[in-house]
Coordinates of C-alpha atoms (C1' of nucleotides) in Angstrom, one line a residue:
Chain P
X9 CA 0.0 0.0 0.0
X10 CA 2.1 2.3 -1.1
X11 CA 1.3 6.5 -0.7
X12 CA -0.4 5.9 2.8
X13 CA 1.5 8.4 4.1
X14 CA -0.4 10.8 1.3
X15 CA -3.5 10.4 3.4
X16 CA -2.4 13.1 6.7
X17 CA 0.8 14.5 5.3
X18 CA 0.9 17.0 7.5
X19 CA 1.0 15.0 10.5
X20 CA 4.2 13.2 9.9
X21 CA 5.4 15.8 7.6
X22 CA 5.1 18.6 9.9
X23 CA 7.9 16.6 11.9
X24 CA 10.3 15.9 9.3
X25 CA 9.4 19.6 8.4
X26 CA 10.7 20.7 11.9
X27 CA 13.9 18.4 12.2
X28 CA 14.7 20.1 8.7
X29 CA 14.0 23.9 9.9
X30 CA 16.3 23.0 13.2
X31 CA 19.0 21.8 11.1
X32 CA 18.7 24.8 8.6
X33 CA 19.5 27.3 11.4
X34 CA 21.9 25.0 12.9
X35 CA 23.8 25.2 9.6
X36 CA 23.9 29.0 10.0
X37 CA 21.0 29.4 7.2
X38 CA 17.7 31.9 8.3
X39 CA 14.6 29.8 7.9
X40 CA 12.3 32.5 5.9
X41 CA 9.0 31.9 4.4
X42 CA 10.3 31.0 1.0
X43 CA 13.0 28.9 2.0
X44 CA 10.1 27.4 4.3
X45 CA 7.4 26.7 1.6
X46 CA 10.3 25.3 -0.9
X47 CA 10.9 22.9 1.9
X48 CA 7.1 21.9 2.4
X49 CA 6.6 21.0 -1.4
X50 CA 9.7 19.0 -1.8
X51 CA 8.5 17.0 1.5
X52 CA 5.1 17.2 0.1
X53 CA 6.0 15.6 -3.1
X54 CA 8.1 13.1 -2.4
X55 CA 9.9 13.1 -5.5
X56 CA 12.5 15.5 -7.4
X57 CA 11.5 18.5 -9.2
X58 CA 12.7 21.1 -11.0
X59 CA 13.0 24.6 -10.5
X60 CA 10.2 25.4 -12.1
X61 CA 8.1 22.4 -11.2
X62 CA 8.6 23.9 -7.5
X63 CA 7.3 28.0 -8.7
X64 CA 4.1 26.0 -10.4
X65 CA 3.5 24.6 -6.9
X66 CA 4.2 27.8 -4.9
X67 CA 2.7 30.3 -7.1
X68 CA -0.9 29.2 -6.0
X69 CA 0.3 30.2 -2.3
X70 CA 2.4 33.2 -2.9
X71 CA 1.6 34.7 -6.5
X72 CA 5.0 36.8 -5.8
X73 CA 7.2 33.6 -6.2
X74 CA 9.7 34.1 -8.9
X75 CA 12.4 31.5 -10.5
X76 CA 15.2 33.7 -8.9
X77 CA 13.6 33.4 -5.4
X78 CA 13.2 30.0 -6.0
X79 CA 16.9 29.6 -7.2
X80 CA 17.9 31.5 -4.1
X81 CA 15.9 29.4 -1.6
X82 CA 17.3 26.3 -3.1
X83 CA 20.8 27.7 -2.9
X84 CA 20.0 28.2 0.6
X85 CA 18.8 24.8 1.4
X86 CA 21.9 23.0 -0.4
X87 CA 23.9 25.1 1.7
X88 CA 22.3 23.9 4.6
X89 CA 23.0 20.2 3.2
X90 CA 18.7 19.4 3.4
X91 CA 18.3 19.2 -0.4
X92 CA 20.3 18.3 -3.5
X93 CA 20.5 18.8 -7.0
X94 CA 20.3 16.0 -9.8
X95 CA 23.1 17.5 -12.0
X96 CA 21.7 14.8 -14.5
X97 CA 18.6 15.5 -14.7
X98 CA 18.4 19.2 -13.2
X99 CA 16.5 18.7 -11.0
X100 CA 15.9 19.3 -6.7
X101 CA 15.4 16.7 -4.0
X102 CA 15.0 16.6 -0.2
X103 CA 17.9 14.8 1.7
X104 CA 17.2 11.5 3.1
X105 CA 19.8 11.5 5.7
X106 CA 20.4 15.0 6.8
X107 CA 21.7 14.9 9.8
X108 CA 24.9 14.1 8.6
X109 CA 27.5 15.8 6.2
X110 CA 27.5 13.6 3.3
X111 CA 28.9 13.1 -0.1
X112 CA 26.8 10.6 -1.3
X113 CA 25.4 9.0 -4.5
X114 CA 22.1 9.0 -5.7
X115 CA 20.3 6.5 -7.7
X116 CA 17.7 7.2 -10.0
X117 CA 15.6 4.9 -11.4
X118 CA 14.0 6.0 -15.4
X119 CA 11.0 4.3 -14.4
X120 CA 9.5 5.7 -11.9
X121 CA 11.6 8.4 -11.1
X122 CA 12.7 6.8 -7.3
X123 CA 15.9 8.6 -6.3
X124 CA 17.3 6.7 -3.9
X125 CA 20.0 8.3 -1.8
X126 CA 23.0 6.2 -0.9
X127 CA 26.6 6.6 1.0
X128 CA 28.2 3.7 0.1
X129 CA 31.9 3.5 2.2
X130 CA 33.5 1.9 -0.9
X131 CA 32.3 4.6 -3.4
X132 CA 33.2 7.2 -1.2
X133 CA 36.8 5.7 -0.8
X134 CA 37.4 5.0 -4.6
X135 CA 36.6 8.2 -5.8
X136 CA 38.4 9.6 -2.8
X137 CA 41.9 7.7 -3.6
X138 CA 40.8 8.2 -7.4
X139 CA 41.4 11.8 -6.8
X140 CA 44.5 11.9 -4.9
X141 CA 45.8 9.6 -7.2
X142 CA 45.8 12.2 -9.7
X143 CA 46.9 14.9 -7.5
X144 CA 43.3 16.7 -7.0
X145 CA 42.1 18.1 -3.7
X146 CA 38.1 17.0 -4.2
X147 CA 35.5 19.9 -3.1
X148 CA 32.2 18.3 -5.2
X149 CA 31.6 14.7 -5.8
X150 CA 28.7 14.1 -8.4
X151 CA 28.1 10.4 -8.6
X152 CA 24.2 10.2 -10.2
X153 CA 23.6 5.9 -11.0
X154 CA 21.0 5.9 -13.6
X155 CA 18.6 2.7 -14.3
X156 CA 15.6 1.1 -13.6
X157 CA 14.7 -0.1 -10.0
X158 CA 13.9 -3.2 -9.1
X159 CA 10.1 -2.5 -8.9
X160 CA 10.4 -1.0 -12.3
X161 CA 12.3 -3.6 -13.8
X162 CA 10.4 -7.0 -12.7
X163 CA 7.3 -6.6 -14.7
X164 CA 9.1 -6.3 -18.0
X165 CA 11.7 -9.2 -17.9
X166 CA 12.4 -12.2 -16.0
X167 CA 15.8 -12.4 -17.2
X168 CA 17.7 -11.2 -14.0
X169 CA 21.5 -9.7 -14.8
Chain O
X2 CA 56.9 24.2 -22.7
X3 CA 53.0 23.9 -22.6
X4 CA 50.3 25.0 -25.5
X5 CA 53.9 23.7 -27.3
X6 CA 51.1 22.0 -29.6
X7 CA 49.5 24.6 -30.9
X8 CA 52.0 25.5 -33.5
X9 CA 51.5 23.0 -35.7
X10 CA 48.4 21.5 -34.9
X11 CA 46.9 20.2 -38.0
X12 CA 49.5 17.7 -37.9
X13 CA 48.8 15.5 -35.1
X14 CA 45.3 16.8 -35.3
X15 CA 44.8 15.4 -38.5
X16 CA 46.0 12.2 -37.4
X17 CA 43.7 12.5 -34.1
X18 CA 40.6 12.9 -36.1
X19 CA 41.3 10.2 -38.9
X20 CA 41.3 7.9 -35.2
X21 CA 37.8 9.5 -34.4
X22 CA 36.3 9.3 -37.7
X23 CA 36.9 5.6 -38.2
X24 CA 35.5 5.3 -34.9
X25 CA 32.3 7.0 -35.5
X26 CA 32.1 4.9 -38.8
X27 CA 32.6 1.7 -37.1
X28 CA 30.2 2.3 -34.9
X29 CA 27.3 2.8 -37.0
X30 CA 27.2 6.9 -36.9
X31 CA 28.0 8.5 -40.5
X32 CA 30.8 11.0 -40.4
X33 CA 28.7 14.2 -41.9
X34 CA 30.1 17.8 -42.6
X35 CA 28.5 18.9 -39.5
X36 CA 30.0 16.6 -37.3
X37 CA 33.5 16.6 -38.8
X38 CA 33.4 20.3 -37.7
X39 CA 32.4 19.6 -34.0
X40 CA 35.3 16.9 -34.0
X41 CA 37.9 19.6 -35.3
X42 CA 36.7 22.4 -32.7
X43 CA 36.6 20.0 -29.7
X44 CA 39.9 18.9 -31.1
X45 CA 41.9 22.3 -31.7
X46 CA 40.7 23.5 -28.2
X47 CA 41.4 20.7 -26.2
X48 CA 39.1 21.8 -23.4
X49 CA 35.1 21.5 -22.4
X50 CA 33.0 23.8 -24.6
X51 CA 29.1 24.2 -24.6
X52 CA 27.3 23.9 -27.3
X53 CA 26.7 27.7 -27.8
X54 CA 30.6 27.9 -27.5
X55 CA 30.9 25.5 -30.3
X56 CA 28.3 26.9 -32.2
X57 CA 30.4 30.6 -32.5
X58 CA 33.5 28.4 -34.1
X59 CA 31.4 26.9 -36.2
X60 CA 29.5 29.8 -37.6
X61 CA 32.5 32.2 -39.1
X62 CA 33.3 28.3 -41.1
X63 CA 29.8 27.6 -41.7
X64 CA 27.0 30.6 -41.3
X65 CA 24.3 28.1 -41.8
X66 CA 24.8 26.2 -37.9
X67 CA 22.1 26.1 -35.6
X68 CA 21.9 25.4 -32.4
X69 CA 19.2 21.9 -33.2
X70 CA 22.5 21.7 -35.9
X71 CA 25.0 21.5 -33.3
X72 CA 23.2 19.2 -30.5
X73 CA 22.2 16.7 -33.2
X74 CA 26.2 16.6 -34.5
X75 CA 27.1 16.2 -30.6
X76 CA 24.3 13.7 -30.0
X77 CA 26.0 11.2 -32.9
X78 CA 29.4 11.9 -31.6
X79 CA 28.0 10.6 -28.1
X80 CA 26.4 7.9 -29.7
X81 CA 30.1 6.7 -31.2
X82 CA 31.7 7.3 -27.9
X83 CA 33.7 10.2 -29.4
X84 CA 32.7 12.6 -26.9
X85 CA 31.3 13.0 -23.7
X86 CA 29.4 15.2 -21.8
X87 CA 30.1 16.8 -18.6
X88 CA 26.4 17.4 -16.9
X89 CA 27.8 19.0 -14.1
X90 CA 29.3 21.9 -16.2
X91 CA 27.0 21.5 -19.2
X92 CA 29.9 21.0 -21.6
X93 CA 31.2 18.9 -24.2
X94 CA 34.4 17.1 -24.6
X95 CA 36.2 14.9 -26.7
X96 CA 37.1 11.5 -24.9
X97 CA 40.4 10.8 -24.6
X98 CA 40.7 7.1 -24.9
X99 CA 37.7 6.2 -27.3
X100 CA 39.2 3.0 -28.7
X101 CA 38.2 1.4 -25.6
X102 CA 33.6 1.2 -24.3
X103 CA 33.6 2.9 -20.8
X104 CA 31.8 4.4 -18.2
X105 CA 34.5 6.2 -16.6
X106 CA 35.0 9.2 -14.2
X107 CA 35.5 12.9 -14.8
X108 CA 37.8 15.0 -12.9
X109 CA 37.3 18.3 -13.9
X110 CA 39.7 21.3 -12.1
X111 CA 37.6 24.2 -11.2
X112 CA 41.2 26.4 -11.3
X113 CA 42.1 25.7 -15.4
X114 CA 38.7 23.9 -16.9
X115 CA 41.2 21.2 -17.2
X116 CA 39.3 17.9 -17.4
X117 CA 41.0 14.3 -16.5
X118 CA 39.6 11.3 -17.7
X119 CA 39.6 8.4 -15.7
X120 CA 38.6 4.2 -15.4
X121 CA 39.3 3.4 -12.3
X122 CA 38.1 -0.3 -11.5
X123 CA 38.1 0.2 -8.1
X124 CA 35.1 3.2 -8.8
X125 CA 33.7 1.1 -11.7
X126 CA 33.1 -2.0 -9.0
X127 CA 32.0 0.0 -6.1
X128 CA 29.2 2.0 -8.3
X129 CA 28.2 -1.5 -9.9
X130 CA 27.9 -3.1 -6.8
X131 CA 25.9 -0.4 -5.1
X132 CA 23.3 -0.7 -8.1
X133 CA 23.2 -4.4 -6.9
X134 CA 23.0 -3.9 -3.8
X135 CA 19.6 -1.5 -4.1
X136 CA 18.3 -3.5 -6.7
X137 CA 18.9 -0.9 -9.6
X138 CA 20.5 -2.5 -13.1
X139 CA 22.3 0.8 -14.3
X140 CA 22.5 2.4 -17.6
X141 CA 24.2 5.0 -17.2
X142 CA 26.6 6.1 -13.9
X143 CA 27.9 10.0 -13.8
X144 CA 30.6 10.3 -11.7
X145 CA 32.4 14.1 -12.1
X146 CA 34.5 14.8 -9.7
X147 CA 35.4 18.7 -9.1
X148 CA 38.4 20.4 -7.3
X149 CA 41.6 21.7 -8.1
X150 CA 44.5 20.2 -10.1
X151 CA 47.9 20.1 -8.8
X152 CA 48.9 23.2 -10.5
X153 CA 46.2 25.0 -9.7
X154 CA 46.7 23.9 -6.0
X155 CA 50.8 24.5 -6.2
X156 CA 50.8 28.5 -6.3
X157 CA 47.9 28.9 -3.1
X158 CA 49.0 27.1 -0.5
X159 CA 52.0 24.9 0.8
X160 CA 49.9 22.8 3.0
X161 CA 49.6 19.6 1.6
X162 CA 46.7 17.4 1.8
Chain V
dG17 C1' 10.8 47.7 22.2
dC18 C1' 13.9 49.8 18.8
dG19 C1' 17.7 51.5 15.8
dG20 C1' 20.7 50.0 12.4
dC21 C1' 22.9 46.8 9.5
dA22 C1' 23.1 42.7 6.8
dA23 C1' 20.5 39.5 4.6
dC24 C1' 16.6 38.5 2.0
dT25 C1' 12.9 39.6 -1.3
dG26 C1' 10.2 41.3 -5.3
dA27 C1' 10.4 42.8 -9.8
dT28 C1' 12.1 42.9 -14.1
dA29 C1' 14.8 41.8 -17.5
dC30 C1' 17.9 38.9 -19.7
dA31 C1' 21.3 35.0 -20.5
dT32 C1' 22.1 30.2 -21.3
dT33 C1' 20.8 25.7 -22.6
dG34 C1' 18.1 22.5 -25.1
dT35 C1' 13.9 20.9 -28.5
dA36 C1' 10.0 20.6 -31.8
dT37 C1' 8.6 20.8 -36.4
dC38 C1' 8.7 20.5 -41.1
dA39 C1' 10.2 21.3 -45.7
dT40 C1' 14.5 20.3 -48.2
dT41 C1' 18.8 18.1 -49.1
dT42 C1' 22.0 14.4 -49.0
dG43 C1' 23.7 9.8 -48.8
dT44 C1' 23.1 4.8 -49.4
dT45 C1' 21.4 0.9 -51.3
dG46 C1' 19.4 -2.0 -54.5
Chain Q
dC27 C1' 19.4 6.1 -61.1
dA28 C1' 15.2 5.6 -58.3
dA29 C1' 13.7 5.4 -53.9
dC30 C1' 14.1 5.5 -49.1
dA31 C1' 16.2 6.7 -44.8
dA32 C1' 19.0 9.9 -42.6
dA33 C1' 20.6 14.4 -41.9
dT34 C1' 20.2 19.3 -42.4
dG35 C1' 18.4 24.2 -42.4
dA36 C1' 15.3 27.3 -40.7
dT37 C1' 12.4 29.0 -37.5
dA38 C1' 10.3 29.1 -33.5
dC39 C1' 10.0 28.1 -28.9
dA40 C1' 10.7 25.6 -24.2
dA41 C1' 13.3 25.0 -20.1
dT42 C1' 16.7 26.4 -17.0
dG43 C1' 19.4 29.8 -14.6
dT44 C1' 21.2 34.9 -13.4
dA45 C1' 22.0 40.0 -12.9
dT46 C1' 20.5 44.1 -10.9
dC47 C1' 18.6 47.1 -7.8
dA48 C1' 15.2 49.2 -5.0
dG49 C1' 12.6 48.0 -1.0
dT50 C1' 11.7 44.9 3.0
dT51 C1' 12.6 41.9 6.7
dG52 C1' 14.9 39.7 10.4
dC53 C1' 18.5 39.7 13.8
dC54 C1' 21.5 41.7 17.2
dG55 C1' 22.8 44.8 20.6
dC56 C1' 21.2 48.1 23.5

DNA sequence: GCGGCAACTGATACATTGTATCATTTGTTG
DNA sequence: CAACAAATGATACAATGTATCAGTTGCCGC
């Protein structure tokens, strides 16, 4: 039964939505309005979205939104480390896990359009030795695994591989 | 003695782009005006460009380019594994080893625009086995990595690390 | 509370990046 | 060399992201 949750988002989402405020300010970032209702359709949603996607969704609430205000809330919530940015497909996404500075991957299924958020020890380490190996100090690690999920993939094929 | 190169560049050049047009042959793309001219441009500048920054070289050589023009040509040269594309800058490249099928790594140097090509197993493993591990069978895996070169780092700071 | 400064916003305009469509041209193949 | 598929040219447009600057808001010290 998936999308339960869907029926009293704003019960468990008005929790998530705190713990996400607390660690906004904790990351030295004001909470304002804007930044606030970004935050509220991303957790809303569930899924990524773009830019624009997101001013569709506020513009009903605050007919003053613009795509610069939206850019600088965003900016503001990366900075915090509660959302992220799908370089490959341009597009914005709450953090799973953000309690704790990460440089993780994210895989995106083509089906459905799942991002799953990963910080796999290994990953981290090979690209990490990757780039001292040829002499670069790292500041921005993009690793974006694109595929289908396992949900996605089963009803199409048996053939597993 | 770098940019040494440059002085006689249709030399090796030439030679360099007989490589890629076989390449794109064998692999089922045709070779057309259009995309002979990207090849040359990513070729004689030896660095990233956009496709708008393409499209000015190409336009004094051939005032007929458009931007559909240019994308379509880059999309082939993709297709043959002749170039890559960097989604974290928005930039097009020419692959440096294209004899051989890869996903490899990017590491790009936010100092000179340089951009490092890499197949490191150990990175190729640990993304493949995270797909495993969450179920995904991947298709395509990004992995750019950002930061600065060892030149770039040399000049600023002594502190190694 | 409140004065003042820095940060944020609103508004506008614009820059960059990427696509859709369709008539025409080109290239390949039998 | 006819015919068909692929690529191009031309035009228009869609999507994504930024610059600027005047005005407002929030925070901090008093």
């Amino acid at each position: 039964m998936p999308k339960a949750l869907k029926t009293h988002p704003t019960r468990a989402a008005q929790q998530a939505l705190e713990r996400l405020e607390a660690l906004c300010l904790e990351r030295g970032q004001r909470l304002t309005r804007q930044r606030r209702a970004v935050l509220c359709q991303l957790l809303a949603e569930g899924r990524a979205l773009s830019a624009y996607e997101l001013l569709e969704r506020l513009r009903p609430e605050d007919g003053r939104s613009t795509p610069a205000g939206v850019y600088r809330a965003l900016e503001s919530l990366m900075q915090a480390g509660v959302v992220h940015r799908l370089e490959s497909t341009r597009a914005f996404i709450l953090c799973e896990h953000p309690e704790a500075p990460h440089t993780g991957q994210l895989l995106i299924c083509r089906g459905c359009g799942q991002v799953v958020e990963a910080e796999d020890a290994r990953v981290s380490a090979a690209t990490g030795r990757l780039g001292e190996r040829l002499g670069f100090s790292l500041d921005q690690r993009v690793v974006e695994l694109t595929g289908l999920c396992g949900r996605c993939r089963a009803p199409h094929a048996a053939h597993a591989q």
